[in-house]
Amino acid sequence: MSGKNQTAIFEFILLGLPIDPEQRILFYGLFLAMYITTVLGNLVIIVLIRLDSHLHTPMYLFLSKLSFSDLCFSVVTMPKLLQNMQSQVSSIPYTGCLAQMYFSLFFGDLESFLLVAMAYDRYVAICFPLHYTTIMSPQLCFSLVALSWVLTTFHAMLHTLLMARLCFCADNLIPHFFCDMSALLKLACSDTQVNELVIFIIGGLVVVIPFLLIIMSYVRITYSILKIPSARGICKAFSTCGSHLSMVSLFFGTIIGLYLCPSADHSTIKETVMAMMYTVVTPMLNPFIYSLRNRDMKGALGRVFCKRKILSSLWENII
């Protein structure tokens, strides 16, 4: 600490993505399209589940919460990224940076717990179909969602408070597109051992255990699927489970590699790309993987449009 300037930091500079100036417009259009797709895709899911009574089941309850988490996760990071790509000023206040870190942790953790709840729901539905309604009661669903919110609030608040106690010196340049926890720790000029220990221990519990629970659920699901006599049913089930597991692996794999298994070989560009995978790509793809390919969701979309057409025709006749 003695060799560093102890000037207080009131704002940080987000350096953003390492993009050549001549390609900035192209990437801006790409990220804007991804952001709009994420917002619209998740909003469609939330609205459909809200409006269609056929989707008022535990599976779609968790799915609506996951879509809300993905929507908020994208809103926390993407608008600032798009603003910085168009503006010459890419600063963010110290308090704003901590707030962005808190909400990115909160909605990232919330997604991991909701993915566990969804995997458990599919496990019960496939392995215990006759007892599904009894096991997945409204009380249990509410408890799982409430527990997810409580745990994510505690985890995000813990890291934010530990970050707030650190001292930041003259260097306020964050080589990232948002206030990432690991990037902020590299700028701190005070001891970060406690923060790193909490990331390894608590982060391991919040990330690794949910990931293992999801894998265990899908292993049991796969075992039950193999008992299906129909080859077509097996292919359909494996197609669904495979797409789900690919998204789960992408989400948890990048987080584990970035925060729990840091390496000296990880360059700034590699870390930024890994962060992009779980903050931008997975929230955009989840609506397509989990629902828009789903027959129930397509049916709900058709029913909602039919109702709107009927109401419009009735309104026109009245007028």
PDB file of C-alpha atoms in Angstrom, residues 22-287:
ATOM      1  CA  GLU A  22     -14.023   0.911 -37.093  1.00  0.00           C
ATOM      2  CA  GLN A  23     -15.941  -2.152 -35.829  1.00  0.00           C
ATOM      3  CA  ARG A  24     -17.670  -0.366 -32.962  1.00  0.00           C
ATOM      4  CA  ILE A  25     -20.869   0.412 -34.903  1.00  0.00           C
ATOM      5  CA  LEU A  26     -21.158  -3.201 -36.042  1.00  0.00           C
ATOM      6  CA  PHE A  27     -20.799  -4.570 -32.522  1.00  0.00           C
ATOM      7  CA  TYR A  28     -23.132  -1.906 -31.159  1.00  0.00           C
ATOM      8  CA  GLY A  29     -25.838  -3.108 -33.538  1.00  0.00           C
ATOM      9  CA  LEU A  30     -25.138  -6.725 -32.592  1.00  0.00           C
ATOM     10  CA  PHE A  31     -25.372  -6.108 -28.838  1.00  0.00           C
ATOM     11  CA  LEU A  32     -28.436  -3.903 -29.257  1.00  0.00           C
ATOM     12  CA  ALA A  33     -30.161  -6.698 -31.191  1.00  0.00           C
ATOM     13  CA  MET A  34     -29.177  -9.214 -28.494  1.00  0.00           C
ATOM     14  CA  TYR A  35     -30.491  -6.909 -25.763  1.00  0.00           C
ATOM     15  CA  ILE A  36     -33.819  -6.341 -27.528  1.00  0.00           C
ATOM     16  CA  THR A  37     -34.148 -10.092 -28.146  1.00  0.00           C
ATOM     17  CA  THR A  38     -33.481 -10.818 -24.480  1.00  0.00           C
ATOM     18  CA  VAL A  39     -35.999  -8.257 -23.242  1.00  0.00           C
ATOM     19  CA  LEU A  40     -38.756  -9.203 -25.695  1.00  0.00           C
ATOM     20  CA  GLY A  41     -38.231 -12.957 -25.360  1.00  0.00           C
ATOM     21  CA  ASN A  42     -38.400 -12.929 -21.571  1.00  0.00           C
ATOM     22  CA  LEU A  43     -41.296 -10.446 -21.506  1.00  0.00           C
ATOM     23  CA  VAL A  44     -43.300 -12.673 -23.846  1.00  0.00           C
ATOM     24  CA  ILE A  45     -42.794 -15.629 -21.509  1.00  0.00           C
ATOM     25  CA  ILE A  46     -43.785 -13.649 -18.410  1.00  0.00           C
ATOM     26  CA  VAL A  47     -46.918 -12.230 -20.061  1.00  0.00           C
ATOM     27  CA  LEU A  48     -48.008 -15.563 -21.553  1.00  0.00           C
ATOM     28  CA  ILE A  49     -47.654 -17.407 -18.250  1.00  0.00           C
ATOM     29  CA  ARG A  50     -49.555 -14.607 -16.533  1.00  0.00           C
ATOM     30  CA  LEU A  51     -52.429 -14.546 -19.038  1.00  0.00           C
ATOM     31  CA  ASP A  52     -52.906 -18.243 -19.845  1.00  0.00           C
ATOM     32  CA  SER A  53     -54.438 -20.337 -17.058  1.00  0.00           C
ATOM     33  CA  HIS A  54     -53.127 -23.550 -18.650  1.00  0.00           C
ATOM     34  CA  LEU A  55     -49.621 -22.452 -17.706  1.00  0.00           C
ATOM     35  CA  HIS A  56     -50.352 -21.917 -14.021  1.00  0.00           C
ATOM     36  CA  THR A  57     -48.288 -24.941 -12.992  1.00  0.00           C
ATOM     37  CA  PRO A  58     -45.086 -25.290 -10.920  1.00  0.00           C
ATOM     38  CA  MET A  59     -42.911 -25.700 -14.006  1.00  0.00           C
ATOM     39  CA  TYR A  60     -44.101 -22.456 -15.564  1.00  0.00           C
ATOM     40  CA  LEU A  61     -44.080 -20.650 -12.219  1.00  0.00           C
ATOM     41  CA  PHE A  62     -40.335 -21.303 -12.005  1.00  0.00           C
ATOM     42  CA  LEU A  63     -39.954 -20.459 -15.680  1.00  0.00           C
ATOM     43  CA  SER A  64     -41.622 -17.068 -15.235  1.00  0.00           C
ATOM     44  CA  LYS A  65     -39.300 -16.308 -12.318  1.00  0.00           C
ATOM     45  CA  LEU A  66     -36.299 -17.384 -14.409  1.00  0.00           C
ATOM     46  CA  SER A  67     -37.414 -15.086 -17.236  1.00  0.00           C
ATOM     47  CA  PHE A  68     -37.786 -12.218 -14.770  1.00  0.00           C
ATOM     48  CA  SER A  69     -34.280 -12.925 -13.446  1.00  0.00           C
ATOM     49  CA  ASP A  70     -32.830 -13.063 -16.983  1.00  0.00           C
ATOM     50  CA  LEU A  71     -34.603  -9.835 -17.908  1.00  0.00           C
ATOM     51  CA  CYS A  72     -33.272  -7.982 -14.864  1.00  0.00           C
ATOM     52  CA  PHE A  73     -29.809  -9.523 -15.254  1.00  0.00           C
ATOM     53  CA  SER A  74     -29.613  -8.131 -18.779  1.00  0.00           C
ATOM     54  CA  VAL A  75     -30.988  -4.725 -17.735  1.00  0.00           C
ATOM     55  CA  VAL A  76     -28.298  -4.418 -15.057  1.00  0.00           C
ATOM     56  CA  THR A  77     -25.375  -4.726 -17.496  1.00  0.00           C
ATOM     57  CA  MET A  78     -26.410  -4.171 -21.120  1.00  0.00           C
ATOM     58  CA  PRO A  79     -27.743  -0.560 -21.098  1.00  0.00           C
ATOM     59  CA  LYS A  80     -24.483   0.715 -19.582  1.00  0.00           C
ATOM     60  CA  LEU A  81     -22.475  -1.276 -22.132  1.00  0.00           C
ATOM     61  CA  LEU A  82     -24.494   0.162 -25.021  1.00  0.00           C
ATOM     62  CA  GLN A  83     -24.257   3.685 -23.580  1.00  0.00           C
ATOM     63  CA  ASN A  84     -20.478   3.448 -23.229  1.00  0.00           C
ATOM     64  CA  MET A  85     -20.102   2.191 -26.795  1.00  0.00           C
ATOM     65  CA  GLN A  86     -21.874   5.331 -28.064  1.00  0.00           C
ATOM     66  CA  SER A  87     -20.447   7.828 -25.590  1.00  0.00           C
ATOM     67  CA  GLN A  88     -16.943   9.148 -25.031  1.00  0.00           C
ATOM     68  CA  VAL A  89     -17.593   9.224 -21.270  1.00  0.00           C
ATOM     69  CA  SER A  90     -17.635   5.717 -19.764  1.00  0.00           C
ATOM     70  CA  SER A  91     -17.479   6.631 -16.089  1.00  0.00           C
ATOM     71  CA  ILE A  92     -19.670   5.166 -13.368  1.00  0.00           C
ATOM     72  CA  PRO A  93     -19.943   6.539  -9.791  1.00  0.00           C
ATOM     73  CA  TYR A  94     -18.464   4.521  -6.953  1.00  0.00           C
ATOM     74  CA  THR A  95     -21.895   3.895  -5.422  1.00  0.00           C
ATOM     75  CA  GLY A  96     -23.338   3.073  -8.829  1.00  0.00           C
ATOM     76  CA  CYS A  97     -20.567   0.560  -9.400  1.00  0.00           C
ATOM     77  CA  LEU A  98     -21.282  -1.178  -6.092  1.00  0.00           C
ATOM     78  CA  ALA A  99     -25.002  -1.184  -6.905  1.00  0.00           C
ATOM     79  CA  GLN A 100     -24.346  -2.739 -10.315  1.00  0.00           C
ATOM     80  CA  MET A 101     -22.139  -5.375  -8.708  1.00  0.00           C
ATOM     81  CA  TYR A 102     -24.824  -6.157  -6.113  1.00  0.00           C
ATOM     82  CA  PHE A 103     -27.640  -6.597  -8.644  1.00  0.00           C
ATOM     83  CA  SER A 104     -25.488  -8.605 -11.060  1.00  0.00           C
ATOM     84  CA  LEU A 105     -24.612 -10.968  -8.206  1.00  0.00           C
ATOM     85  CA  PHE A 106     -28.212 -11.059  -7.016  1.00  0.00           C
ATOM     86  CA  PHE A 107     -29.810 -11.958 -10.350  1.00  0.00           C
ATOM     87  CA  GLY A 108     -26.956 -14.301 -11.303  1.00  0.00           C
ATOM     88  CA  ASP A 109     -27.378 -16.221  -8.032  1.00  0.00           C
ATOM     89  CA  LEU A 110     -31.159 -16.153  -8.375  1.00  0.00           C
ATOM     90  CA  GLU A 111     -30.878 -17.776 -11.797  1.00  0.00           C
ATOM     91  CA  SER A 112     -28.710 -20.585 -10.441  1.00  0.00           C
ATOM     92  CA  PHE A 113     -31.199 -21.398  -7.657  1.00  0.00           C
ATOM     93  CA  LEU A 114     -34.166 -21.227 -10.031  1.00  0.00           C
ATOM     94  CA  LEU A 115     -32.406 -23.623 -12.386  1.00  0.00           C
ATOM     95  CA  VAL A 116     -32.116 -26.046  -9.464  1.00  0.00           C
ATOM     96  CA  ALA A 117     -35.841 -25.689  -8.722  1.00  0.00           C
ATOM     97  CA  MET A 118     -36.683 -26.310 -12.384  1.00  0.00           C
ATOM     98  CA  ALA A 119     -34.431 -29.383 -12.518  1.00  0.00           C
ATOM     99  CA  TYR A 120     -36.093 -30.737  -9.365  1.00  0.00           C
ATOM    100  CA  ASP A 121     -39.524 -30.085 -10.866  1.00  0.00           C
ATOM    101  CA  ARG A 122     -38.596 -32.054 -14.018  1.00  0.00           C
ATOM    102  CA  TYR A 123     -37.105 -34.818 -11.854  1.00  0.00           C
ATOM    103  CA  VAL A 124     -40.343 -35.226  -9.908  1.00  0.00           C
ATOM    104  CA  ALA A 125     -42.501 -34.986 -13.056  1.00  0.00           C
ATOM    105  CA  ILE A 126     -40.558 -37.725 -14.885  1.00  0.00           C
ATOM    106  CA  CYS A 127     -39.525 -40.017 -12.032  1.00  0.00           C
ATOM    107  CA  PHE A 128     -42.652 -39.691  -9.861  1.00  0.00           C
ATOM    108  CA  PRO A 129     -45.461 -38.681 -12.251  1.00  0.00           C
ATOM    109  CA  LEU A 130     -48.287 -40.108 -10.093  1.00  0.00           C
ATOM    110  CA  HIS A 131     -47.155 -38.123  -7.053  1.00  0.00           C
ATOM    111  CA  TYR A 132     -46.241 -34.928  -8.917  1.00  0.00           C
ATOM    112  CA  THR A 133     -49.188 -32.781  -7.763  1.00  0.00           C
ATOM    113  CA  THR A 134     -48.736 -33.941  -4.186  1.00  0.00           C
ATOM    114  CA  ILE A 135     -44.982 -33.312  -4.044  1.00  0.00           C
ATOM    115  CA  MET A 136     -44.928 -30.066  -6.037  1.00  0.00           C
ATOM    116  CA  SER A 137     -47.570 -28.366  -3.925  1.00  0.00           C
ATOM    117  CA  PRO A 138     -48.102 -24.594  -4.039  1.00  0.00           C
ATOM    118  CA  GLN A 139     -46.554 -24.345  -0.578  1.00  0.00           C
ATOM    119  CA  LEU A 140     -43.363 -26.081  -1.712  1.00  0.00           C
ATOM    120  CA  CYS A 141     -43.118 -23.953  -4.868  1.00  0.00           C
ATOM    121  CA  PHE A 142     -43.557 -20.756  -2.862  1.00  0.00           C
ATOM    122  CA  SER A 143     -40.965 -21.943  -0.323  1.00  0.00           C
ATOM    123  CA  LEU A 144     -38.414 -22.721  -3.049  1.00  0.00           C
ATOM    124  CA  VAL A 145     -38.851 -19.299  -4.662  1.00  0.00           C
ATOM    125  CA  ALA A 146     -38.748 -17.490  -1.302  1.00  0.00           C
ATOM    126  CA  LEU A 147     -35.642 -19.426  -0.225  1.00  0.00           C
ATOM    127  CA  SER A 148     -33.943 -18.505  -3.502  1.00  0.00           C
ATOM    128  CA  TRP A 149     -34.601 -14.805  -2.898  1.00  0.00           C
ATOM    129  CA  VAL A 150     -33.376 -14.960   0.703  1.00  0.00           C
ATOM    130  CA  LEU A 151     -30.142 -16.804  -0.149  1.00  0.00           C
ATOM    131  CA  THR A 152     -29.333 -14.567  -3.114  1.00  0.00           C
ATOM    132  CA  THR A 153     -29.987 -11.422  -1.074  1.00  0.00           C
ATOM    133  CA  PHE A 154     -27.628 -12.622   1.658  1.00  0.00           C
ATOM    134  CA  HIS A 155     -24.908 -13.668  -0.789  1.00  0.00           C
ATOM    135  CA  ALA A 156     -25.010 -10.495  -2.885  1.00  0.00           C
ATOM    136  CA  MET A 157     -25.139  -8.246   0.188  1.00  0.00           C
ATOM    137  CA  LEU A 158     -22.209 -10.065   1.807  1.00  0.00           C
ATOM    138  CA  HIS A 159     -19.934  -9.522  -1.190  1.00  0.00           C
ATOM    139  CA  THR A 160     -21.064  -5.913  -1.603  1.00  0.00           C
ATOM    140  CA  LEU A 161     -20.358  -5.046   2.031  1.00  0.00           C
ATOM    141  CA  LEU A 162     -16.956  -6.736   1.872  1.00  0.00           C
ATOM    142  CA  MET A 163     -16.161  -4.785  -1.299  1.00  0.00           C
ATOM    143  CA  ALA A 164     -17.286  -1.497   0.295  1.00  0.00           C
ATOM    144  CA  ARG A 165     -14.696  -1.856   3.090  1.00  0.00           C
ATOM    145  CA  LEU A 166     -11.783  -1.974   0.627  1.00  0.00           C
ATOM    146  CA  CYS A 167      -9.660   1.027  -0.274  1.00  0.00           C
ATOM    147  CA  PHE A 168      -9.205   2.025  -3.913  1.00  0.00           C
ATOM    148  CA  CYS A 169      -6.242   4.168  -4.884  1.00  0.00           C
ATOM    149  CA  ALA A 170      -5.364   6.186  -7.958  1.00  0.00           C
ATOM    150  CA  ASP A 171      -6.075   3.408 -10.474  1.00  0.00           C
ATOM    151  CA  ASN A 172      -9.806   3.571 -11.339  1.00  0.00           C
ATOM    152  CA  LEU A 173      -9.727   1.932 -14.773  1.00  0.00           C
ATOM    153  CA  ILE A 174     -11.858  -1.237 -14.899  1.00  0.00           C
ATOM    154  CA  PRO A 175     -10.912  -3.399 -17.919  1.00  0.00           C
ATOM    155  CA  HIS A 176     -14.458  -4.713 -18.193  1.00  0.00           C
ATOM    156  CA  PHE A 177     -17.897  -3.755 -19.526  1.00  0.00           C
ATOM    157  CA  PHE A 178     -19.518  -3.768 -16.062  1.00  0.00           C
ATOM    158  CA  CYS A 179     -18.443  -3.608 -12.428  1.00  0.00           C
ATOM    159  CA  ASP A 180     -17.372  -7.201 -12.116  1.00  0.00           C
ATOM    160  CA  MET A 181     -16.337  -8.360  -8.656  1.00  0.00           C
ATOM    161  CA  SER A 182     -13.030  -9.908  -9.735  1.00  0.00           C
ATOM    162  CA  ALA A 183     -12.091  -6.822 -11.766  1.00  0.00           C
ATOM    163  CA  LEU A 184     -12.758  -4.555  -8.778  1.00  0.00           C
ATOM    164  CA  LEU A 185     -10.671  -6.727  -6.470  1.00  0.00           C
ATOM    165  CA  LYS A 186      -7.668  -6.276  -8.768  1.00  0.00           C
ATOM    166  CA  LEU A 187      -7.919  -2.482  -8.344  1.00  0.00           C
ATOM    167  CA  ALA A 188      -8.064  -2.548  -4.534  1.00  0.00           C
ATOM    168  CA  CYS A 189      -4.946  -1.379  -2.713  1.00  0.00           C
ATOM    169  CA  SER A 190      -5.952  -2.942   0.614  1.00  0.00           C
ATOM    170  CA  ASP A 191      -5.869  -6.591   1.654  1.00  0.00           C
ATOM    171  CA  THR A 192      -8.386  -8.698  -0.325  1.00  0.00           C
ATOM    172  CA  GLN A 193      -7.718 -12.069   1.289  1.00  0.00           C
ATOM    173  CA  VAL A 194     -11.042 -12.069   3.150  1.00  0.00           C
ATOM    174  CA  ASN A 195     -12.916 -11.279  -0.051  1.00  0.00           C
ATOM    175  CA  GLU A 196     -11.121 -14.021  -1.959  1.00  0.00           C
ATOM    176  CA  LEU A 197     -11.750 -16.526   0.836  1.00  0.00           C
ATOM    177  CA  VAL A 198     -15.468 -15.706   0.905  1.00  0.00           C
ATOM    178  CA  ILE A 199     -15.643 -16.020  -2.883  1.00  0.00           C
ATOM    179  CA  PHE A 200     -14.050 -19.448  -2.722  1.00  0.00           C
ATOM    180  CA  ILE A 201     -16.101 -20.796   0.215  1.00  0.00           C
ATOM    181  CA  ILE A 202     -19.521 -19.114  -0.063  1.00  0.00           C
ATOM    182  CA  GLY A 203     -19.264 -18.855  -3.839  1.00  0.00           C
ATOM    183  CA  GLY A 204     -18.517 -22.553  -4.005  1.00  0.00           C
ATOM    184  CA  LEU A 205     -21.637 -23.316  -1.990  1.00  0.00           C
ATOM    185  CA  VAL A 206     -23.827 -21.011  -4.074  1.00  0.00           C
ATOM    186  CA  VAL A 207     -22.488 -22.130  -7.459  1.00  0.00           C
ATOM    187  CA  VAL A 208     -21.013 -25.640  -7.215  1.00  0.00           C
ATOM    188  CA  ILE A 209     -23.733 -27.226  -5.067  1.00  0.00           C
ATOM    189  CA  PRO A 210     -26.599 -26.030  -7.315  1.00  0.00           C
ATOM    190  CA  PHE A 211     -24.667 -27.229 -10.361  1.00  0.00           C
ATOM    191  CA  LEU A 212     -24.131 -30.679  -8.810  1.00  0.00           C
ATOM    192  CA  LEU A 213     -27.801 -30.900  -7.783  1.00  0.00           C
ATOM    193  CA  ILE A 214     -28.857 -30.124 -11.350  1.00  0.00           C
ATOM    194  CA  ILE A 215     -26.485 -32.745 -12.757  1.00  0.00           C
ATOM    195  CA  MET A 216     -27.760 -35.325 -10.249  1.00  0.00           C
ATOM    196  CA  SER A 217     -31.364 -34.539 -11.194  1.00  0.00           C
ATOM    197  CA  TYR A 218     -30.675 -35.000 -14.882  1.00  0.00           C
ATOM    198  CA  VAL A 219     -28.746 -38.225 -14.237  1.00  0.00           C
ATOM    199  CA  ARG A 220     -31.832 -39.634 -12.500  1.00  0.00           C
ATOM    200  CA  ILE A 221     -34.023 -38.282 -15.293  1.00  0.00           C
ATOM    201  CA  THR A 222     -31.797 -39.943 -17.895  1.00  0.00           C
ATOM    202  CA  TYR A 223     -31.988 -43.245 -16.010  1.00  0.00           C
ATOM    203  CA  SER A 224     -35.788 -43.053 -16.013  1.00  0.00           C
ATOM    204  CA  ILE A 225     -35.909 -42.040 -19.681  1.00  0.00           C
ATOM    205  CA  LEU A 226     -33.910 -45.118 -20.697  1.00  0.00           C
ATOM    206  CA  LYS A 227     -36.754 -47.252 -19.362  1.00  0.00           C
ATOM    207  CA  ILE A 228     -39.149 -45.747 -21.924  1.00  0.00           C
ATOM    208  CA  PRO A 229     -39.947 -48.428 -24.540  1.00  0.00           C
ATOM    209  CA  SER A 230     -40.544 -45.889 -27.310  1.00  0.00           C
ATOM    210  CA  ALA A 231     -37.431 -44.884 -29.260  1.00  0.00           C
ATOM    211  CA  ARG A 232     -39.184 -41.677 -30.347  1.00  0.00           C
ATOM    212  CA  GLY A 233     -39.915 -40.785 -26.719  1.00  0.00           C
ATOM    213  CA  ILE A 234     -36.297 -41.394 -25.776  1.00  0.00           C
ATOM    214  CA  CYS A 235     -35.015 -39.159 -28.599  1.00  0.00           C
ATOM    215  CA  LYS A 236     -37.458 -36.376 -27.696  1.00  0.00           C
ATOM    216  CA  ALA A 237     -36.594 -36.540 -24.000  1.00  0.00           C
ATOM    217  CA  PHE A 238     -32.855 -36.567 -24.682  1.00  0.00           C
ATOM    218  CA  SER A 239     -33.235 -33.643 -27.077  1.00  0.00           C
ATOM    219  CA  THR A 240     -34.962 -31.603 -24.376  1.00  0.00           C
ATOM    220  CA  CYS A 241     -32.577 -32.621 -21.586  1.00  0.00           C
ATOM    221  CA  GLY A 242     -29.557 -32.090 -23.836  1.00  0.00           C
ATOM    222  CA  SER A 243     -30.526 -28.516 -24.681  1.00  0.00           C
ATOM    223  CA  HIS A 244     -31.221 -27.755 -21.020  1.00  0.00           C
ATOM    224  CA  LEU A 245     -27.917 -29.236 -19.883  1.00  0.00           C
ATOM    225  CA  SER A 246     -26.000 -27.333 -22.564  1.00  0.00           C
ATOM    226  CA  MET A 247     -27.330 -24.013 -21.227  1.00  0.00           C
ATOM    227  CA  VAL A 248     -26.725 -25.062 -17.608  1.00  0.00           C
ATOM    228  CA  SER A 249     -23.150 -26.055 -18.463  1.00  0.00           C
ATOM    229  CA  LEU A 250     -22.541 -22.771 -20.307  1.00  0.00           C
ATOM    230  CA  PHE A 251     -23.903 -20.704 -17.409  1.00  0.00           C
ATOM    231  CA  PHE A 252     -22.231 -22.549 -14.532  1.00  0.00           C
ATOM    232  CA  GLY A 253     -19.065 -23.452 -16.441  1.00  0.00           C
ATOM    233  CA  THR A 254     -18.130 -19.860 -17.206  1.00  0.00           C
ATOM    234  CA  ILE A 255     -18.902 -18.716 -13.636  1.00  0.00           C
ATOM    235  CA  ILE A 256     -16.870 -21.537 -12.072  1.00  0.00           C
ATOM    236  CA  GLY A 257     -13.978 -20.924 -14.437  1.00  0.00           C
ATOM    237  CA  LEU A 258     -14.043 -17.180 -13.885  1.00  0.00           C
ATOM    238  CA  TYR A 259     -14.495 -16.896 -10.113  1.00  0.00           C
ATOM    239  CA  LEU A 260     -13.719 -20.239  -8.468  1.00  0.00           C
ATOM    240  CA  CYS A 261     -10.853 -21.448 -10.685  1.00  0.00           C
ATOM    241  CA  PRO A 262      -8.962 -18.263 -11.550  1.00  0.00           C
ATOM    242  CA  SER A 263      -5.788 -18.736 -13.543  1.00  0.00           C
ATOM    243  CA  ALA A 264      -2.811 -16.534 -14.227  1.00  0.00           C
ATOM    244  CA  ASP A 265      -3.234 -17.478 -17.890  1.00  0.00           C
ATOM    245  CA  HIS A 266      -6.633 -15.753 -18.022  1.00  0.00           C
ATOM    246  CA  SER A 267      -6.144 -12.567 -20.006  1.00  0.00           C
ATOM    247  CA  THR A 268      -8.465  -9.602 -19.673  1.00  0.00           C
ATOM    248  CA  ILE A 269     -10.009 -10.416 -23.050  1.00  0.00           C
ATOM    249  CA  LYS A 270     -10.643 -14.038 -22.052  1.00  0.00           C
ATOM    250  CA  GLU A 271     -12.265 -13.002 -18.762  1.00  0.00           C
ATOM    251  CA  THR A 272     -14.460 -10.473 -20.564  1.00  0.00           C
ATOM    252  CA  VAL A 273     -15.607 -13.072 -23.080  1.00  0.00           C
ATOM    253  CA  MET A 274     -16.374 -15.549 -20.290  1.00  0.00           C
ATOM    254  CA  ALA A 275     -18.394 -12.897 -18.448  1.00  0.00           C
ATOM    255  CA  MET A 276     -20.228 -12.123 -21.686  1.00  0.00           C
ATOM    256  CA  MET A 277     -21.340 -15.758 -21.885  1.00  0.00           C
ATOM    257  CA  TYR A 278     -23.287 -15.759 -18.623  1.00  0.00           C
ATOM    258  CA  THR A 279     -24.408 -12.115 -18.551  1.00  0.00           C
ATOM    259  CA  VAL A 280     -25.485 -11.659 -22.184  1.00  0.00           C
ATOM    260  CA  VAL A 281     -25.686 -14.944 -24.076  1.00  0.00           C
ATOM    261  CA  THR A 282     -27.517 -17.195 -21.593  1.00  0.00           C
ATOM    262  CA  PRO A 283     -30.277 -14.647 -20.747  1.00  0.00           C
ATOM    263  CA  MET A 284     -30.884 -14.295 -24.497  1.00  0.00           C
ATOM    264  CA  LEU A 285     -30.931 -18.042 -25.250  1.00  0.00           C
ATOM    265  CA  ASN A 286     -32.891 -19.241 -22.215  1.00  0.00           C
ATOM    266  CA  PRO A 287     -36.303 -18.170 -23.640  1.00  0.00           C
TER     267      PRO A 287
END
